Short mmCIF file of C-alpha atoms in Angstrom, two decimals:
data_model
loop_
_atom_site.label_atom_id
_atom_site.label_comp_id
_atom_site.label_asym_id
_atom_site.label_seq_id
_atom_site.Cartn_x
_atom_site.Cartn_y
_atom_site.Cartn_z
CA UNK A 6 1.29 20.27 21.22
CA UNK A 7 4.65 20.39 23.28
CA UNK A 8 5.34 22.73 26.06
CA UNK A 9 9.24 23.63 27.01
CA UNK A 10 10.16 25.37 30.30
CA UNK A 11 12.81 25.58 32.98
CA UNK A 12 12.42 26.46 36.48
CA UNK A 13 15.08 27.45 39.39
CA UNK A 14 14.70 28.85 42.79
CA UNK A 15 16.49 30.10 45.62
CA UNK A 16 18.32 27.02 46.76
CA UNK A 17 17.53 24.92 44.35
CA UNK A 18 16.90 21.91 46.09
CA UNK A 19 13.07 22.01 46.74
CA UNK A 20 10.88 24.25 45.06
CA UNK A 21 12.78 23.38 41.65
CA UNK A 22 11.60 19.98 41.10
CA UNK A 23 7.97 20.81 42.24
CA UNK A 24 7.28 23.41 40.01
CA UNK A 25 8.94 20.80 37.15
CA UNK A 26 7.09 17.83 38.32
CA UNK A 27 3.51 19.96 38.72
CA UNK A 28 3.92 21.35 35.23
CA UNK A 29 4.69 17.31 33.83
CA UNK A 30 1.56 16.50 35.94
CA UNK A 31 -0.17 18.81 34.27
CA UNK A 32 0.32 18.23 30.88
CA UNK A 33 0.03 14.32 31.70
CA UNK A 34 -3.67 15.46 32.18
CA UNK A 35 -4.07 17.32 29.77
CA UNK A 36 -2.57 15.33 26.83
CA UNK A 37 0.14 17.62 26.35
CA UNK A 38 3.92 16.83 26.22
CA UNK A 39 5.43 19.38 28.80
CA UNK A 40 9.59 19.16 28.92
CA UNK A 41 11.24 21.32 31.74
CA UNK A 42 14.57 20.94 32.27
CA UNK A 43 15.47 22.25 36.08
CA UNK A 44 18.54 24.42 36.77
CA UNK A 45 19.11 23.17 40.82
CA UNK A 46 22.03 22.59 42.87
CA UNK A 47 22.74 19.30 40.83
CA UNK A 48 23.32 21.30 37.93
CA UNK A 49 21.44 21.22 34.98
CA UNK A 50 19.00 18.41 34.31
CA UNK A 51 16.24 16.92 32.03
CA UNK A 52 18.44 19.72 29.38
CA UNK A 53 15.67 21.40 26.50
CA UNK A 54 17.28 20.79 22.82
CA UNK A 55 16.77 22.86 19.87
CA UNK A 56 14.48 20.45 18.42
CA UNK A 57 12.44 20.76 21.89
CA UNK A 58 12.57 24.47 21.93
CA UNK A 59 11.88 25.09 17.93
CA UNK A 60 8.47 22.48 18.16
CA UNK A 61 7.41 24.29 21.76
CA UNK A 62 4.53 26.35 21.04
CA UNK A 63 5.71 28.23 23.89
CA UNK A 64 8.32 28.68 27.31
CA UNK A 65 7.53 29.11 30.45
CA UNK A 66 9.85 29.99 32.74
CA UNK A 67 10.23 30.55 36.35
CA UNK A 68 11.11 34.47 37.75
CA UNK A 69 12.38 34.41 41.21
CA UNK A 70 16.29 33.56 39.80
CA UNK A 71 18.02 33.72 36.37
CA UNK A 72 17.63 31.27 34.22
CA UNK A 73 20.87 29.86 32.62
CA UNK A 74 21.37 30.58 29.30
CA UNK A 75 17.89 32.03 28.58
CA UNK A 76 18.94 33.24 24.78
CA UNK A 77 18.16 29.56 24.00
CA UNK A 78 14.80 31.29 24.00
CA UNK A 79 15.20 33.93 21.99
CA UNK A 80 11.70 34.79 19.36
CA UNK A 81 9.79 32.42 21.57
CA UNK A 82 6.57 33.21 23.64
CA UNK A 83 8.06 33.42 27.18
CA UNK A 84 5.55 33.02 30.20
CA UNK A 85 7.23 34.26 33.56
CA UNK A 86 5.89 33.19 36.93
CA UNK A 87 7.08 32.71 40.26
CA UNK A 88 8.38 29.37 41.32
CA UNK A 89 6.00 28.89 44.28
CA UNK A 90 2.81 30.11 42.10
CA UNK A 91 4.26 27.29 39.54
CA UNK A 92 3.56 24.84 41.84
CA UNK A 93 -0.15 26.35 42.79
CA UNK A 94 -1.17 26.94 39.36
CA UNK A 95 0.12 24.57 37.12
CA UNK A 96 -2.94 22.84 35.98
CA UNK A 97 -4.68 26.23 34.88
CA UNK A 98 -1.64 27.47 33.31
CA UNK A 99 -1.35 24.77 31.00
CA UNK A 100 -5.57 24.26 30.17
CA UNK A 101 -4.59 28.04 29.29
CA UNK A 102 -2.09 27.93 27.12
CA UNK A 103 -3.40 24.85 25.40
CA UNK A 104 -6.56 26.86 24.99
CA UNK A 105 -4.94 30.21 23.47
CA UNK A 106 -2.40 27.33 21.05
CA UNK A 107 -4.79 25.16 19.74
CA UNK B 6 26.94 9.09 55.52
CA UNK B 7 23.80 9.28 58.04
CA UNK B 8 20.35 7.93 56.02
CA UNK B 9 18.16 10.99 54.66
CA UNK B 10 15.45 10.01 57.48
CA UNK B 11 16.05 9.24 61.66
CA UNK B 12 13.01 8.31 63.15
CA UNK B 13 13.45 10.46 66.21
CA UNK B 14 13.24 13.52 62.89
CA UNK B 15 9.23 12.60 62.38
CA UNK B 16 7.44 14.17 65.55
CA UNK B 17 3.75 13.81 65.58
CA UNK B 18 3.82 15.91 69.21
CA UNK B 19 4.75 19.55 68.64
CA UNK B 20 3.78 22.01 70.86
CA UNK B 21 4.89 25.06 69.59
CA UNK B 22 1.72 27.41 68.30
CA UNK B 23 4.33 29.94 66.00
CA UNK B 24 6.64 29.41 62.93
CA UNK B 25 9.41 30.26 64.24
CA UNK B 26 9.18 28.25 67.76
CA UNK B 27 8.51 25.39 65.62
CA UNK B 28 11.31 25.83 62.91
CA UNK B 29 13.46 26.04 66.18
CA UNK B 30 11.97 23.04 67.55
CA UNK B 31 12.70 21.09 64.01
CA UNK B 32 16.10 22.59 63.72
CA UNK B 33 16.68 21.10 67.44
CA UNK B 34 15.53 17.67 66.12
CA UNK B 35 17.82 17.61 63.63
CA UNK B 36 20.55 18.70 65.89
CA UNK B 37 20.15 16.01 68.61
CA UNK B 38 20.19 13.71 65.50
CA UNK B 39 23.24 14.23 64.15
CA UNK B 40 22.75 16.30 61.14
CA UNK B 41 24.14 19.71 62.17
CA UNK B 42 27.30 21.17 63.29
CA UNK B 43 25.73 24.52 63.91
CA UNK B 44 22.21 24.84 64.99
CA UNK B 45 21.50 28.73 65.19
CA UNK B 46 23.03 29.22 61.95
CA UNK B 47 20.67 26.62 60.53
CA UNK B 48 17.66 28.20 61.95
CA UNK B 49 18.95 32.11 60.84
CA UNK B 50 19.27 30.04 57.22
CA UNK B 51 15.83 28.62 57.44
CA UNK B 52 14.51 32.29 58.45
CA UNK B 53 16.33 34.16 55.96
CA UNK B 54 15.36 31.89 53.18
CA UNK B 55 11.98 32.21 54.54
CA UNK B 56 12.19 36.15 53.92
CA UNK B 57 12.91 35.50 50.30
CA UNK B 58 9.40 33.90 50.11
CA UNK B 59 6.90 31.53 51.52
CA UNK B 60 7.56 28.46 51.58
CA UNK B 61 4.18 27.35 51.60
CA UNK B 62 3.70 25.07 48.91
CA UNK B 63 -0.05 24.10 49.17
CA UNK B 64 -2.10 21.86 50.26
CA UNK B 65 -1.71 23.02 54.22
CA UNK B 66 2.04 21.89 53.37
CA UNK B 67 5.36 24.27 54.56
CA UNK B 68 8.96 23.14 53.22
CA UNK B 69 11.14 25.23 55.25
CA UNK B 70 15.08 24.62 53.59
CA UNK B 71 18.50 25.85 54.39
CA UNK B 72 21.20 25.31 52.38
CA UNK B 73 23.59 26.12 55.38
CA UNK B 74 27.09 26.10 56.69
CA UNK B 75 25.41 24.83 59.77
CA UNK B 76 24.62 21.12 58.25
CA UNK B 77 26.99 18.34 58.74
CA UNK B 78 25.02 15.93 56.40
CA UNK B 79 21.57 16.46 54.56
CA UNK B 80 19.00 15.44 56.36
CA UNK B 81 15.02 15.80 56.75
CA UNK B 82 12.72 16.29 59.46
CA UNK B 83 8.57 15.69 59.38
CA UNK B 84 6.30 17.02 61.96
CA UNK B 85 2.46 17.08 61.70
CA UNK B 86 0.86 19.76 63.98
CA UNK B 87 -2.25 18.80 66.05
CA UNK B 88 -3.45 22.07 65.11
CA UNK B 89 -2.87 24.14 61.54
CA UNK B 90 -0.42 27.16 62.12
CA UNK B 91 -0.11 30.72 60.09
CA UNK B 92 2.64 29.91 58.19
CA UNK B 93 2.57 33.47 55.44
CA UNK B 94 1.53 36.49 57.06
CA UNK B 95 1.02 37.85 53.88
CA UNK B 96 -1.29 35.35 52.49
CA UNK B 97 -2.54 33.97 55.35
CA UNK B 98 -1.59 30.58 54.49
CA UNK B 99 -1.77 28.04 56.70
CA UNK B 100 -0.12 24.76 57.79
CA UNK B 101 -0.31 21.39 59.23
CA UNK B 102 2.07 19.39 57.80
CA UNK B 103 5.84 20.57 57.69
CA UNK B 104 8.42 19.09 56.28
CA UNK B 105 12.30 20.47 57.13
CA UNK B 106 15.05 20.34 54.50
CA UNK B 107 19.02 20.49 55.57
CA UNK B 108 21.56 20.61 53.17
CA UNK B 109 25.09 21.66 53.09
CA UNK B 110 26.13 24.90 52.21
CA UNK B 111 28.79 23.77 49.67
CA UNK B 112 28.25 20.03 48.99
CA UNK B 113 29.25 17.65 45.98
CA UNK B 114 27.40 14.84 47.43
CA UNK B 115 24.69 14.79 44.37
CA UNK B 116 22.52 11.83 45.86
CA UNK B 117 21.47 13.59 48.60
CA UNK B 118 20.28 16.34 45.99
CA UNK B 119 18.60 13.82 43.92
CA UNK B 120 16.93 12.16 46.81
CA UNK B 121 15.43 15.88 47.73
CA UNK B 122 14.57 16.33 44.02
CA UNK B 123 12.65 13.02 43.94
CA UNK B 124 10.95 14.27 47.85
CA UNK B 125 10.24 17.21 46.16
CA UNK B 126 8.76 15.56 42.99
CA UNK B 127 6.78 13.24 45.02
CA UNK B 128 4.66 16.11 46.87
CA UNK B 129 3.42 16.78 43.96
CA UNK B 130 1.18 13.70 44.07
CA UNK B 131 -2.32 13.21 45.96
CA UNK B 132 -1.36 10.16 46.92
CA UNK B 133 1.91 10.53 48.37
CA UNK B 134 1.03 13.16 50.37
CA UNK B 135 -2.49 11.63 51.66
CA UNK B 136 -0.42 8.55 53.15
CA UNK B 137 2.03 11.16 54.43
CA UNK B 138 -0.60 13.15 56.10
CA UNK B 139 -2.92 9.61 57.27
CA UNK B 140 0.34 8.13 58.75
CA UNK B 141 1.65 7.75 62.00
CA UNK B 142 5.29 7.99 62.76
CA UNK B 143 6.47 4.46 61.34
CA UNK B 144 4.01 4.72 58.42
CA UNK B 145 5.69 7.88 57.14
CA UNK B 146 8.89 6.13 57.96
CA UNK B 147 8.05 3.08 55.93
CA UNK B 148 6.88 5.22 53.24
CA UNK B 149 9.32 7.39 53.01
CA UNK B 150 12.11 4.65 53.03
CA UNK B 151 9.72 2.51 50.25
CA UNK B 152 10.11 5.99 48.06
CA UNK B 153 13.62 6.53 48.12
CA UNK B 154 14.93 3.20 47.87
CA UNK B 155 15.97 3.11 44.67
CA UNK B 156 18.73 5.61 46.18
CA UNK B 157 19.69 2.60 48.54
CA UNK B 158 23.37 1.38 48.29
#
């Protein structure tokens, strides 16, 4: 099962990189590839292709700022959070989604 | 190009019993250190991206940030508090541990984002924040510098 996401905040220099690292974390524990590109003030990074995006069972994606170029999502289940919850919740996001995918 | 870390920016001896007072007190740190050119627009950045939300990030751990016109070079600042703080009203959330971003406003100087974005990563992890929390002011030093020095030029 593969999970794609991107996250973004405020700044972009903190709260970014959490969220990305504590939904990696996450999957690392639960046996699940999770990919999330961040959208910081470097830029883009750790960039989602098509082939990462058409075998995601589904996106999350971080609320509190717009995501760059979010039509790469288009037809895909989209789960919206806010970055700081993100960070909180990771782990029972993912048990959950791998739950309602498998 | 000041390192990421001075020692005089860990304090283990804060007095200040508010958020504010001891954002102000951090922001002052960083000032005598170098790392600002304008330390009341700093700490009216740190507030107002405060307002935008928490930045409470767990774990009885605050990451106040300002991306500021006020900051000469990026720079970090780590004070543990004798005694946990209120650090959301509207959550009630609670700190001990605070660690103070500074970045420039407008900056093309990506290592000093990368080095935050690896900080930031490395929260994440039980381990790197239990030696963060256990040490004293040259153990977070050491560790912090042992972290980050695959940034080292």
């Amino acid at each position: 099962m593969k999970i794609v996401g991107v996250t973004a905040c405020p700044s972009g220099v903190a709260h970014t990189y959490m969220a990305a690292e504590a939904l990696a974390m996450a999957g690392k524990d639960e046996g699940i590839d999770v990919l999330i590109e961040t959208q910081g003030s470097a830029g883009i990074e750790n960039r989602l292709s098509k082939a990462d995006i058409d075998n995601a069972v589904c996106v999350v994606l971080s609320n509190d700022v717009a995501i760059r170029e979010e039509e790469r999502f288009k037809g895909k289940k989209i789960i919206r959070m806010g970055v700081s919850d993100l960070i909180k919740k990771a782990k029972p996001l993912v048990k959950k989604i791998k739950k309602t995918f498998e | 190009m000041l390192p990421i870390l001075n020692k005089d920016c860990i304090v283990t001896d804060v007095s200040a019993a508010e958020k504010n007072d001891i954002i102000r007190e951090m922001a002052g740190c960083l000032d005598r250190a170098g790392y600002l050119s304008d330390v009341e627009q700093f700490y009216q950045d740190v507030l107002e991206r405060e307002k935008v939300f928490s930045t409470y990030i767990g774990y009885q751990i605050g990451l106040p940030h300002g991306k500021s016109g006020g900051v000469n070079e990026a720079g970090l600042c780590i004070a543990k508090l004798p005694e946990e703080i209120l650090w959301d009203e509207e959550s009630g959330e609670k700190v001990s541990l605070i660690i103070m971003i500074a970045v420039q406003a407008e900056t093309d100087n990506n290592l000093h984002l990368q080095i935050l974005s690896k900080l930031s990563r490395l929260l994440i992890h039980d381990d790197f924040r239990d030696d963060l929390r256990s040490g004293d002011k040259n153990g977070i030093y050491e560790l912090i510098q042992t972290n980050l020095k695959e940034f080292d030029k």
